[in-house]
PDB file of C-alpha atoms in Angstrom:
ATOM      1  CA  MET A   1     -20.162  13.798 -14.732  1.00 76.00           C
ATOM      2  CA  ASN A   2     -20.531  10.258 -16.008  1.00 83.00           C
ATOM      3  CA  ALA A   3     -18.301   7.425 -14.860  1.00 84.00           C
ATOM      4  CA  LYS A   4     -16.248   7.279 -18.068  1.00 90.00           C
ATOM      5  CA  THR A   5     -15.339  10.969 -17.955  1.00 94.00           C
ATOM      6  CA  SER A   6     -14.407  10.923 -14.296  1.00 94.00           C
ATOM      7  CA  ASN A   7     -12.322   7.760 -14.745  1.00 96.00           C
ATOM      8  CA  GLY A   8     -10.528   9.370 -17.679  1.00 97.00           C
ATOM      9  CA  LEU A   9      -9.787  12.458 -15.599  1.00 97.00           C
ATOM     10  CA  LEU A  10      -8.516  10.369 -12.669  1.00 97.00           C
ATOM     11  CA  LEU A  11      -6.168   8.408 -14.922  1.00 97.00           C
ATOM     12  CA  GLY A  12      -5.053  11.571 -16.702  1.00 98.00           C
ATOM     13  CA  ALA A  13      -4.303  13.344 -13.423  1.00 97.00           C
ATOM     14  CA  THR A  14      -2.208  10.396 -12.205  1.00 97.00           C
ATOM     15  CA  VAL A  15      -0.184  10.294 -15.425  1.00 97.00           C
ATOM     16  CA  ALA A  16       0.237  14.088 -15.263  1.00 97.00           C
ATOM     17  CA  LEU A  17       1.698  13.867 -11.741  1.00 96.00           C
ATOM     18  CA  VAL A  18       4.258  11.285 -12.870  1.00 95.00           C
ATOM     19  CA  VAL A  19       5.203  13.162 -16.041  1.00 95.00           C
ATOM     20  CA  PHE A  20       5.498  16.440 -14.129  1.00 94.00           C
ATOM     21  CA  ALA A  21       7.856  14.807 -11.625  1.00 93.00           C
ATOM     22  CA  LEU A  22       9.996  13.285 -14.386  1.00 92.00           C
ATOM     23  CA  ALA A  23      10.177  16.515 -16.349  1.00 91.00           C
ATOM     24  CA  PHE A  24      10.702  19.169 -13.723  1.00 86.00           C
ATOM     25  CA  SER A  25      12.279  17.786 -10.597  1.00 84.00           C
ATOM     26  CA  ARG A  26      15.952  17.610  -9.805  1.00 74.00           C
ATOM     27  CA  PRO A  27      17.343  15.473  -7.001  1.00 68.00           C
ATOM     28  CA  VAL A  28      18.489  17.521  -3.998  1.00 66.00           C
ATOM     29  CA  THR A  29      21.039  14.916  -2.963  1.00 66.00           C
ATOM     30  CA  GLY A  30      22.167  11.540  -4.224  1.00 67.00           C
ATOM     31  CA  GLU A  31      21.365   9.885  -7.533  1.00 76.00           C
ATOM     32  CA  ALA A  32      18.507  11.029  -9.745  1.00 84.00           C
ATOM     33  CA  PHE A  33      15.267   9.208  -8.924  1.00 89.00           C
ATOM     34  CA  GLY A  34      16.878   6.955  -6.360  1.00 90.00           C
ATOM     35  CA  SER A  35      14.857   5.193  -3.718  1.00 91.00           C
ATOM     36  CA  SER A  36      13.643   7.009  -0.614  1.00 93.00           C
ATOM     37  CA  ASP A  37      14.232   3.756   1.315  1.00 93.00           C
ATOM     38  CA  VAL A  38      17.937   4.050   0.497  1.00 92.00           C
ATOM     39  CA  GLN A  39      17.937   7.724   1.562  1.00 93.00           C
ATOM     40  CA  ALA A  40      16.527   6.617   4.921  1.00 94.00           C
ATOM     41  CA  VAL A  41      19.479   4.235   5.347  1.00 94.00           C
ATOM     42  CA  ALA A  42      21.799   7.196   4.724  1.00 94.00           C
ATOM     43  CA  VAL A  43      20.061   9.077   7.559  1.00 95.00           C
ATOM     44  CA  VAL A  44      20.578   6.061   9.843  1.00 96.00           C
ATOM     45  CA  GLU A  45      24.292   6.122   8.963  1.00 94.00           C
ATOM     46  CA  GLU A  46      24.416   9.835   9.738  1.00 94.00           C
ATOM     47  CA  LEU A  47      22.660   9.421  13.106  1.00 95.00           C
ATOM     48  CA  ARG A  48      24.578   6.303  14.157  1.00 95.00           C
ATOM     49  CA  PRO A  49      27.812   6.019  12.136  1.00 94.00           C
ATOM     50  CA  ASP A  50      28.797   2.908  14.118  1.00 94.00           C
ATOM     51  CA  TYR A  51      25.571   0.970  13.367  1.00 95.00           C
ATOM     52  CA  GLN A  52      26.079  -2.187  11.357  1.00 93.00           C
ATOM     53  CA  PRO A  53      23.088  -4.018   9.866  1.00 94.00           C
ATOM     54  CA  TRP A  54      23.106  -7.311  11.759  1.00 95.00           C
ATOM     55  CA  PHE A  55      21.416  -9.394   9.110  1.00 95.00           C
ATOM     56  CA  SER A  56      21.595  -9.394   5.324  1.00 93.00           C
ATOM     57  CA  PRO A  57      19.008 -10.541   2.794  1.00 93.00           C
ATOM     58  CA  LEU A  58      18.886 -14.331   2.361  1.00 91.00           C
ATOM     59  CA  TRP A  59      18.690 -13.863  -1.402  1.00 92.00           C
ATOM     60  CA  GLU A  60      19.100 -10.833  -3.611  1.00 93.00           C
ATOM     61  CA  PRO A  61      18.168 -10.520  -7.281  1.00 94.00           C
ATOM     62  CA  PRO A  62      21.554 -11.022  -8.991  1.00 94.00           C
ATOM     63  CA  SER A  63      21.069  -7.999 -11.273  1.00 94.00           C
ATOM     64  CA  GLY A  64      18.826  -5.046 -11.990  1.00 93.00           C
ATOM     65  CA  GLU A  65      17.359  -7.031 -14.871  1.00 95.00           C
ATOM     66  CA  ILE A  66      16.251  -9.869 -12.592  1.00 96.00           C
ATOM     67  CA  GLU A  67      14.892  -7.364 -10.097  1.00 95.00           C
ATOM     68  CA  SER A  68      12.759  -5.717 -12.781  1.00 95.00           C
ATOM     69  CA  LEU A  69      11.621  -9.179 -13.889  1.00 96.00           C
ATOM     70  CA  LEU A  70      10.303  -9.892 -10.394  1.00 96.00           C
ATOM     71  CA  PHE A  71       8.685  -6.474 -10.019  1.00 96.00           C
ATOM     72  CA  GLY A  72       7.074  -6.979 -13.424  1.00 96.00           C
ATOM     73  CA  LEU A  73       5.847 -10.377 -12.303  1.00 97.00           C
ATOM     74  CA  GLN A  74       4.392  -8.890  -9.128  1.00 97.00           C
ATOM     75  CA  SER A  75       2.366  -6.302 -11.019  1.00 97.00           C
ATOM     76  CA  ALA A  76       1.326  -8.772 -13.716  1.00 98.00           C
ATOM     77  CA  VAL A  77      -0.083 -11.161 -11.108  1.00 97.00           C
ATOM     78  CA  GLY A  78      -1.830  -8.262  -9.375  1.00 98.00           C
ATOM     79  CA  ALA A  79      -3.354  -6.848 -12.557  1.00 98.00           C
ATOM     80  CA  GLY A  80      -4.390 -10.361 -13.562  1.00 98.00           C
ATOM     81  CA  LEU A  81      -6.256 -10.923 -10.303  1.00 97.00           C
ATOM     82  CA  LEU A  82      -7.985  -7.532 -10.351  1.00 97.00           C
ATOM     83  CA  CYS A  83      -8.993  -7.672 -14.008  1.00 97.00           C
ATOM     84  CA  TYR A  84     -10.149 -11.298 -13.805  1.00 96.00           C
ATOM     85  CA  ALA A  85     -12.570 -10.264 -11.054  1.00 95.00           C
ATOM     86  CA  LEU A  86     -13.771  -7.183 -12.986  1.00 95.00           C
ATOM     87  CA  GLY A  87     -14.334  -9.220 -16.138  1.00 95.00           C
ATOM     88  CA  TYR A  88     -16.099 -11.986 -14.254  1.00 94.00           C
ATOM     89  CA  TRP A  89     -18.517  -9.562 -12.587  1.00 92.00           C
ATOM     90  CA  ARG A  90     -19.170  -7.766 -15.837  1.00 92.00           C
ATOM     91  CA  GLY A  91     -20.068 -11.085 -17.481  1.00 92.00           C
ATOM     92  CA  VAL A  92     -22.331 -12.147 -14.614  1.00 90.00           C
ATOM     93  CA  ARG A  93     -24.147  -8.833 -14.777  1.00 88.00           C
ATOM     94  CA  LYS A  94     -24.566  -8.975 -18.544  1.00 88.00           C
ATOM     95  CA  ASN A  95     -26.007 -12.477 -18.320  1.00 89.00           C
ATOM     96  CA  ARG A  96     -28.433 -11.461 -15.602  1.00 85.00           C
ATOM     97  CA  LYS A  97     -29.620  -8.496 -17.683  1.00 80.00           C
ATOM     98  CA  GLY A  98     -30.065 -10.769 -20.692  1.00 78.00           C
ATOM     99  CA  ALA A  99     -32.113 -13.236 -18.663  1.00 74.00           C
ATOM    100  CA  ASP A 100     -34.389 -10.486 -17.333  1.00 66.00           C
ATOM    101  CA  ALA A 101     -35.119  -9.049 -20.745  1.00 56.00           C
TER     102      ALA A 101
ATOM    103  CA  MET B   1       8.529   2.459   3.694  1.00 90.00           C
ATOM    104  CA  HIS B   2      10.645  -0.672   3.461  1.00 95.00           C
ATOM    105  CA  ILE B   3      13.072  -0.677   6.339  1.00 97.00           C
ATOM    106  CA  MET B   4      16.013  -2.597   4.917  1.00 96.00           C
ATOM    107  CA  GLU B   5      17.104  -5.988   6.215  1.00 96.00           C
ATOM    108  CA  GLY B   6      19.040  -5.746   9.479  1.00 96.00           C
ATOM    109  CA  CYS B   7      18.423  -2.008   9.791  1.00 95.00           C
ATOM    110  CA  LEU B   8      16.497  -2.159  13.069  1.00 97.00           C
ATOM    111  CA  PRO B   9      18.170  -3.089  16.369  1.00 97.00           C
ATOM    112  CA  VAL B  10      17.281  -6.624  17.528  1.00 97.00           C
ATOM    113  CA  GLU B  11      14.921  -5.586  20.318  1.00 97.00           C
ATOM    114  CA  HIS B  12      12.984  -3.208  18.022  1.00 98.00           C
ATOM    115  CA  ALA B  13      12.749  -5.841  15.294  1.00 98.00           C
ATOM    116  CA  LEU B  14      11.400  -8.342  17.831  1.00 98.00           C
ATOM    117  CA  GLY B  15       8.924  -5.902  19.343  1.00 98.00           C
ATOM    118  CA  TRP B  16       7.389  -4.953  15.982  1.00 98.00           C
ATOM    119  CA  SER B  17       7.283  -8.599  14.949  1.00 98.00           C
ATOM    120  CA  VAL B  18       5.296  -9.558  18.048  1.00 98.00           C
ATOM    121  CA  ALA B  19       2.912  -6.603  17.608  1.00 98.00           C
ATOM    122  CA  SER B  20       2.333  -7.390  13.927  1.00 98.00           C
ATOM    123  CA  ALA B  21       1.985 -11.132  14.463  1.00 98.00           C
ATOM    124  CA  SER B  22      -0.898 -10.627  16.878  1.00 97.00           C
ATOM    125  CA  PHE B  23      -2.794  -8.365  14.433  1.00 97.00           C
ATOM    126  CA  VAL B  24      -2.145 -10.570  11.420  1.00 98.00           C
ATOM    127  CA  GLY B  25      -3.009 -13.697  13.425  1.00 97.00           C
ATOM    128  CA  PHE B  26      -6.371 -12.194  14.314  1.00 97.00           C
ATOM    129  CA  GLY B  27      -6.827 -11.119  10.687  1.00 97.00           C
ATOM    130  CA  LEU B  28      -6.108 -14.670   9.478  1.00 97.00           C
ATOM    131  CA  HIS B  29      -8.722 -16.027  11.861  1.00 96.00           C
ATOM    132  CA  ARG B  30     -11.326 -13.561  10.525  1.00 94.00           C
ATOM    133  CA  LEU B  31     -10.275 -14.243   6.955  1.00 94.00           C
ATOM    134  CA  SER B  32     -10.637 -18.024   7.226  1.00 94.00           C
ATOM    135  CA  ARG B  33     -14.094 -17.625   8.771  1.00 93.00           C
ATOM    136  CA  ARG B  34     -15.106 -15.243   6.016  1.00 90.00           C
ATOM    137  CA  ILE B  35     -14.000 -17.655   3.290  1.00 91.00           C
ATOM    138  CA  LYS B  36     -15.947 -20.501   4.897  1.00 92.00           C
ATOM    139  CA  GLU B  37     -19.117 -18.440   5.251  1.00 90.00           C
ATOM    140  CA  ASP B  38     -19.198 -16.863   1.842  1.00 86.00           C
ATOM    141  CA  ARG B  39     -17.182 -18.381  -0.968  1.00 84.00           C
ATOM    142  CA  SER B  40     -18.231 -15.699  -3.421  1.00 80.00           C
ATOM    143  CA  ALA B  41     -16.245 -13.197  -1.339  1.00 84.00           C
ATOM    144  CA  ASN B  42     -13.044 -14.898  -2.513  1.00 90.00           C
ATOM    145  CA  LEU B  43     -13.085 -12.929  -5.730  1.00 92.00           C
ATOM    146  CA  PHE B  44     -13.172  -9.704  -3.691  1.00 92.00           C
ATOM    147  CA  LEU B  45     -10.139 -10.857  -1.741  1.00 95.00           C
ATOM    148  CA  GLY B  46      -8.344 -11.550  -5.020  1.00 96.00           C
ATOM    149  CA  ALA B  47      -9.285  -8.183  -6.495  1.00 96.00           C
ATOM    150  CA  CYS B  48      -8.125  -6.235  -3.422  1.00 97.00           C
ATOM    151  CA  ALA B  49      -4.903  -8.255  -3.108  1.00 97.00           C
ATOM    152  CA  GLY B  50      -4.301  -7.718  -6.836  1.00 98.00           C
ATOM    153  CA  PHE B  51      -4.625  -3.947  -6.473  1.00 98.00           C
ATOM    154  CA  ALA B  52      -2.122  -3.942  -3.607  1.00 98.00           C
ATOM    155  CA  PHE B  53       0.276  -6.107  -5.674  1.00 97.00           C
ATOM    156  CA  VAL B  54       0.156  -3.709  -8.609  1.00 97.00           C
ATOM    157  CA  LEU B  55       0.454  -0.486  -6.645  1.00 97.00           C
ATOM    158  CA  SER B  56       3.238  -1.599  -4.337  1.00 95.00           C
ATOM    159  CA  ALA B  57       5.299  -2.730  -7.344  1.00 95.00           C
ATOM    160  CA  MET B  58       5.121   0.715  -8.956  1.00 94.00           C
ATOM    161  CA  LYS B  59       8.164   2.775  -8.092  1.00 93.00           C
ATOM    162  CA  LEU B  60       6.998   6.208  -9.113  1.00 95.00           C
ATOM    163  CA  PRO B  61       9.113   9.317  -9.575  1.00 94.00           C
ATOM    164  CA  SER B  62       8.258  12.203  -7.305  1.00 94.00           C
ATOM    165  CA  VAL B  63       8.813  15.965  -7.420  1.00 92.00           C
ATOM    166  CA  THR B  64      11.699  15.639  -4.962  1.00 91.00           C
ATOM    167  CA  GLY B  65      13.712  13.783  -7.600  1.00 91.00           C
ATOM    168  CA  SER B  66      13.555  10.479  -5.779  1.00 92.00           C
ATOM    169  CA  CYS B  67      11.321   7.466  -6.163  1.00 94.00           C
ATOM    170  CA  SER B  68       8.940   5.673  -3.881  1.00 95.00           C
ATOM    171  CA  HIS B  69       5.855   3.537  -4.218  1.00 96.00           C
ATOM    172  CA  PRO B  70       2.202   3.659  -3.217  1.00 97.00           C
ATOM    173  CA  THR B  71       0.865   0.864  -1.007  1.00 97.00           C
ATOM    174  CA  GLY B  72      -2.533  -0.105  -2.427  1.00 97.00           C
ATOM    175  CA  VAL B  73      -3.930  -1.219   0.926  1.00 98.00           C
ATOM    176  CA  GLY B  74      -6.550   1.547   1.168  1.00 98.00           C
ATOM    177  CA  LEU B  75      -8.987  -0.106  -1.255  1.00 97.00           C
ATOM    178  CA  GLY B  76      -9.074  -3.440   0.549  1.00 97.00           C
ATOM    179  CA  ALA B  77      -9.241  -1.832   3.980  1.00 98.00           C
ATOM    180  CA  ILE B  78     -12.373   0.085   2.960  1.00 96.00           C
ATOM    181  CA  LEU B  79     -14.032  -2.859   1.191  1.00 95.00           C
ATOM    182  CA  LEU B  80     -12.995  -5.798   3.367  1.00 94.00           C
ATOM    183  CA  GLY B  81     -12.080  -4.190   6.681  1.00 95.00           C
ATOM    184  CA  PRO B  82      -8.657  -3.438   8.160  1.00 97.00           C
ATOM    185  CA  THR B  83      -7.968  -6.811   9.806  1.00 96.00           C
ATOM    186  CA  THR B  84      -8.575  -8.781   6.603  1.00 96.00           C
ATOM    187  CA  MET B  85      -6.541  -6.309   4.566  1.00 97.00           C
ATOM    188  CA  SER B  86      -3.635  -6.515   7.021  1.00 97.00           C
ATOM    189  CA  VAL B  87      -3.235 -10.172   5.997  1.00 98.00           C
ATOM    190  CA  LEU B  88      -3.291  -9.412   2.259  1.00 97.00           C
ATOM    191  CA  GLY B  89      -0.840  -6.513   2.695  1.00 97.00           C
ATOM    192  CA  SER B  90       1.516  -8.834   4.575  1.00 98.00           C
ATOM    193  CA  VAL B  91       1.571 -11.256   1.635  1.00 97.00           C
ATOM    194  CA  VAL B  92       2.974  -8.469  -0.564  1.00 96.00           C
ATOM    195  CA  LEU B  93       5.655  -7.629   1.987  1.00 97.00           C
ATOM    196  CA  VAL B  94       6.715 -11.270   2.416  1.00 97.00           C
ATOM    197  CA  PHE B  95       7.101 -11.611  -1.363  1.00 96.00           C
ATOM    198  CA  GLN B  96       9.206  -8.453  -1.554  1.00 96.00           C
ATOM    199  CA  ALA B  97      11.349  -9.429   1.435  1.00 96.00           C
ATOM    200  CA  LEU B  98      12.108 -12.913   0.086  1.00 96.00           C
ATOM    201  CA  PHE B  99      12.500 -12.292  -3.640  1.00 95.00           C
ATOM    202  CA  LEU B 100      13.330  -8.634  -4.102  1.00 95.00           C
ATOM    203  CA  ALA B 101      15.532  -7.823  -1.087  1.00 93.00           C
ATOM    204  CA  HIS B 102      13.075  -5.004  -0.393  1.00 95.00           C
ATOM    205  CA  GLY B 103      12.595  -4.917   3.329  1.00 95.00           C
ATOM    206  CA  GLY B 104      13.665  -8.106   5.044  1.00 95.00           C
ATOM    207  CA  ILE B 105      12.884 -10.942   7.399  1.00 96.00           C
ATOM    208  CA  THR B 106      14.153  -9.114  10.465  1.00 97.00           C
ATOM    209  CA  THR B 107      12.276  -5.921   9.526  1.00 97.00           C
ATOM    210  CA  LEU B 108       9.165  -7.709   8.263  1.00 98.00           C
ATOM    211  CA  GLY B 109       7.319  -7.084  11.534  1.00 98.00           C
ATOM    212  CA  ALA B 110       7.983  -3.341  11.399  1.00 98.00           C
ATOM    213  CA  ASN B 111       7.124  -3.095   7.699  1.00 98.00           C
ATOM    214  CA  VAL B 112       3.913  -5.112   8.135  1.00 98.00           C
ATOM    215  CA  PHE B 113       2.982  -2.825  11.003  1.00 98.00           C
ATOM    216  CA  SER B 114       3.437   0.379   8.983  1.00 98.00           C
ATOM    217  CA  MET B 115       1.922  -0.670   5.658  1.00 98.00           C
ATOM    218  CA  ALA B 116      -0.466  -3.556   6.257  1.00 98.00           C
ATOM    219  CA  ILE B 117      -1.733  -2.627   9.734  1.00 98.00           C
ATOM    220  CA  ALA B 118      -1.369   1.153  10.243  1.00 98.00           C
ATOM    221  CA  GLY B 119      -2.125   1.814   6.561  1.00 98.00           C
ATOM    222  CA  SER B 120      -5.270  -0.332   6.673  1.00 98.00           C
ATOM    223  CA  PHE B 121      -6.599   1.104   9.907  1.00 98.00           C
ATOM    224  CA  ALA B 122      -5.894   4.667   8.752  1.00 98.00           C
ATOM    225  CA  ALA B 123      -7.871   4.101   5.538  1.00 98.00           C
ATOM    226  CA  TRP B 124     -10.739   2.429   7.339  1.00 98.00           C
ATOM    227  CA  GLY B 125     -10.878   5.113  10.049  1.00 98.00           C
ATOM    228  CA  VAL B 126     -10.665   8.091   7.689  1.00 98.00           C
ATOM    229  CA  HIS B 127     -13.340   6.555   5.477  1.00 98.00           C
ATOM    230  CA  ARG B 128     -15.730   5.968   8.376  1.00 97.00           C
ATOM    231  CA  VAL B 129     -15.263   9.467   9.782  1.00 98.00           C
ATOM    232  CA  SER B 130     -15.700  11.028   6.318  1.00 97.00           C
ATOM    233  CA  ILE B 131     -18.953   9.162   5.733  1.00 96.00           C
ATOM    234  CA  LYS B 132     -20.214  10.214   9.185  1.00 96.00           C
ATOM    235  CA  LEU B 133     -19.459  13.821   8.217  1.00 97.00           C
ATOM    236  CA  HIS B 134     -21.461  13.348   4.987  1.00 97.00           C
ATOM    237  CA  VAL B 135     -18.443  13.803   2.756  1.00 96.00           C
ATOM    238  CA  PRO B 136     -19.349  12.607  -0.789  1.00 95.00           C
ATOM    239  CA  SER B 137     -18.426   8.950  -1.225  1.00 94.00           C
ATOM    240  CA  SER B 138     -15.716   9.448  -3.872  1.00 95.00           C
ATOM    241  CA  VAL B 139     -14.046  12.154  -1.786  1.00 97.00           C
ATOM    242  CA  ALA B 140     -14.183   9.896   1.279  1.00 97.00           C
ATOM    243  CA  ILE B 141     -12.431   7.127  -0.661  1.00 98.00           C
ATOM    244  CA  PHE B 142      -9.818   9.547  -2.009  1.00 98.00           C
ATOM    245  CA  LEU B 143      -9.069  10.896   1.479  1.00 98.00           C
ATOM    246  CA  ALA B 144      -8.920   7.405   2.985  1.00 98.00           C
ATOM    247  CA  ALA B 145      -6.450   6.074   0.408  1.00 98.00           C
ATOM    248  CA  THR B 146      -4.273   9.206   0.385  1.00 98.00           C
ATOM    249  CA  ILE B 147      -4.030   9.485   4.156  1.00 98.00           C
ATOM    250  CA  SER B 148      -3.453   5.726   4.481  1.00 98.00           C
ATOM    251  CA  ASP B 149      -0.466   6.028   2.144  1.00 98.00           C
ATOM    252  CA  LEU B 150       0.992   8.947   4.109  1.00 98.00           C
ATOM    253  CA  ALA B 151       0.274   7.250   7.454  1.00 98.00           C
ATOM    254  CA  THR B 152       2.341   4.247   6.344  1.00 98.00           C
ATOM    255  CA  TYR B 153       5.390   6.429   5.724  1.00 98.00           C
ATOM    256  CA  ALA B 154       4.798   8.420   8.924  1.00 98.00           C
ATOM    257  CA  VAL B 155       4.808   5.182  10.928  1.00 98.00           C
ATOM    258  CA  THR B 156       8.037   4.089   9.206  1.00 98.00           C
ATOM    259  CA  SER B 157       9.581   7.420  10.251  1.00 98.00           C
ATOM    260  CA  ILE B 158       8.446   6.907  13.846  1.00 98.00           C
ATOM    261  CA  GLN B 159       9.858   3.350  13.869  1.00 98.00           C
ATOM    262  CA  LEU B 160      13.236   4.564  12.610  1.00 98.00           C
ATOM    263  CA  GLY B 161      13.199   7.556  14.955  1.00 98.00           C
ATOM    264  CA  LEU B 162      12.549   5.323  17.980  1.00 98.00           C
ATOM    265  CA  ALA B 163      15.365   3.014  16.940  1.00 97.00           C
ATOM    266  CA  PHE B 164      17.907   5.732  16.146  1.00 97.00           C
ATOM    267  CA  PRO B 165      17.407   8.780  18.398  1.00 97.00           C
ATOM    268  CA  ALA B 166      19.466  11.820  17.399  1.00 96.00           C
ATOM    269  CA  SER B 167      22.310  12.762  19.741  1.00 94.00           C
ATOM    270  CA  GLN B 168      20.787  16.247  19.935  1.00 94.00           C
ATOM    271  CA  GLY B 169      17.009  16.373  20.232  1.00 95.00           C
ATOM    272  CA  GLY B 170      16.547  12.647  20.766  1.00 96.00           C
ATOM    273  CA  VAL B 171      13.693  10.661  19.312  1.00 97.00           C
ATOM    274  CA  ALA B 172      11.608  13.666  18.226  1.00 97.00           C
ATOM    275  CA  ALA B 173      14.440  15.257  16.226  1.00 97.00           C
ATOM    276  CA  SER B 174      15.199  11.932  14.617  1.00 97.00           C
ATOM    277  CA  ILE B 175      11.563  11.279  13.638  1.00 98.00           C
ATOM    278  CA  ALA B 176      11.467  14.753  12.065  1.00 97.00           C
ATOM    279  CA  LYS B 177      14.576  13.878  10.041  1.00 97.00           C
ATOM    280  CA  PHE B 178      13.015  10.677   8.694  1.00 97.00           C
ATOM    281  CA  LEU B 179       9.699  12.399   7.987  1.00 97.00           C
ATOM    282  CA  LEU B 180      11.637  14.924   5.915  1.00 96.00           C
ATOM    283  CA  VAL B 181      13.084  12.078   3.830  1.00 94.00           C
ATOM    284  CA  PHE B 182       9.793  10.301   3.237  1.00 96.00           C
ATOM    285  CA  VAL B 183       6.879  12.745   3.304  1.00 96.00           C
ATOM    286  CA  PRO B 184       7.788  15.273   0.559  1.00 95.00           C
ATOM    287  CA  THR B 185       8.504  12.409  -1.847  1.00 95.00           C
ATOM    288  CA  GLN B 186       5.370  10.588  -0.806  1.00 97.00           C
ATOM    289  CA  LEU B 187       2.869  13.467  -1.042  1.00 97.00           C
ATOM    290  CA  PRO B 188       2.260  13.406  -4.805  1.00 96.00           C
ATOM    291  CA  LEU B 189       2.374   9.597  -4.798  1.00 97.00           C
ATOM    292  CA  ALA B 190      -0.251   9.483  -2.070  1.00 98.00           C
ATOM    293  CA  VAL B 191      -2.453  11.753  -4.196  1.00 98.00           C
ATOM    294  CA  SER B 192      -1.918   9.375  -7.138  1.00 98.00           C
ATOM    295  CA  GLU B 193      -2.903   6.464  -4.923  1.00 98.00           C
ATOM    296  CA  GLY B 194      -6.075   8.349  -3.957  1.00 98.00           C
ATOM    297  CA  PHE B 195      -6.954   8.924  -7.628  1.00 98.00           C
ATOM    298  CA  LEU B 196      -6.315   5.301  -8.590  1.00 98.00           C
ATOM    299  CA  THR B 197      -8.323   3.953  -5.660  1.00 98.00           C
ATOM    300  CA  VAL B 198     -11.346   6.080  -6.628  1.00 97.00           C
ATOM    301  CA  LEU B 199     -10.870   4.890 -10.216  1.00 97.00           C
ATOM    302  CA  VAL B 200     -10.963   1.231  -9.210  1.00 97.00           C
ATOM    303  CA  VAL B 201     -13.979   1.751  -6.952  1.00 95.00           C
ATOM    304  CA  ASN B 202     -15.737   3.375  -9.945  1.00 94.00           C
ATOM    305  CA  LEU B 203     -14.863   0.341 -12.059  1.00 94.00           C
ATOM    306  CA  LEU B 204     -16.115  -2.015  -9.357  1.00 93.00           C
ATOM    307  CA  LYS B 205     -19.386  -0.100  -9.184  1.00 90.00           C
ATOM    308  CA  SER B 206     -19.996  -0.141 -12.912  1.00 89.00           C
ATOM    309  CA  HIS B 207     -18.970  -3.779 -13.402  1.00 88.00           C
ATOM    310  CA  LEU B 208     -20.473  -5.308 -10.307  1.00 84.00           C
ATOM    311  CA  GLY B 209     -23.517  -3.135  -9.806  1.00 76.00           C
ATOM    312  CA  SER B 210     -24.684  -2.802  -6.231  1.00 69.00           C
ATOM    313  CA  ASP B 211     -23.710  -5.524  -3.825  1.00 71.00           C
ATOM    314  CA  LYS B 212     -25.367  -5.629  -0.426  1.00 68.00           C
ATOM    315  CA  ARG B 213     -22.242  -6.996   1.217  1.00 74.00           C
ATOM    316  CA  PHE B 214     -20.305  -3.884   0.322  1.00 77.00           C
ATOM    317  CA  PRO B 215     -22.141  -0.688   1.274  1.00 74.00           C
ATOM    318  CA  VAL B 216     -19.221   1.331  -0.129  1.00 79.00           C
ATOM    319  CA  LEU B 217     -20.285   0.236  -3.611  1.00 80.00           C
ATOM    320  CA  THR B 218     -24.007   0.753  -3.192  1.00 70.00           C
ATOM    321  CA  GLY B 219     -23.802   4.338  -1.868  1.00 55.00           C
ATOM    322  CA  ALA B 220     -24.620   7.211  -4.203  1.00 42.00           C
ATOM    323  CA  SER B 221     -21.419   7.635  -6.139  1.00 39.00           C
ATOM    324  CA  ARG B 222     -21.564  11.072  -7.629  1.00 34.00           C
TER     325      ARG B 222
END
């Protein structure tokens, strides 16, 4: 299998897993597609009903919109870094090939 | 895997912070030496950090009807080594603790330990063992990234279980309870992380060609 085909299959399989989850799963408890981190807090409350978090976040995104802005920013910076490196290496390699020819 | 701010008792929070600080401190020392010795490795650091930034920002739906996120540390742990990757993984967690209220300052030590340290060492270890057993290189990378992802959530469950033992069954029963919250949701996401890590390694191979510094990329790929 060449690299392009296997990369296509890998990407396709990842998308399929996400779509399958969105289409066919129903939440057992709590809100639909809530966070498993929040479910863990619920288990803490169940195990130790008297436990009070002793510290709260210094700053919280004021709304869901701002939160998605920051998550978007995080992935944009990450994709930028990764793809800059890939593009750079591709260019270096192309140049080297050109020089050899 | 983010333990929320204030959700670990003080002594646990302190203990995990001390444990993580020593690993990350050592990683920083190695990282600064590496940058001095070989400046061209900086781009590799950026690429691996970038992958972890993207993957840990992706809240993906899972078959259990809840959402969680991959970690992205497997790639860097295989390419750069677990101590270096533990530093890069920590950067992600600091960003999320400060600006997203995901995790927190008091739980940073515990979260760094599960994702950046345990996740990195799991990936590195599984990859090494797989290669020793002559597992094909792509399969070795898939296994390393998938198991690293699951190991992160298993360690989170252990941390919470140790902090909040069940009144019946104690620590073990409590760990089982937390595993039941995290693992079923995480399984398909860990598989996705495995696929994406192999994909990026393929891209690195085809764009970079073979690079002597990174035997992972020079090995026969298919």
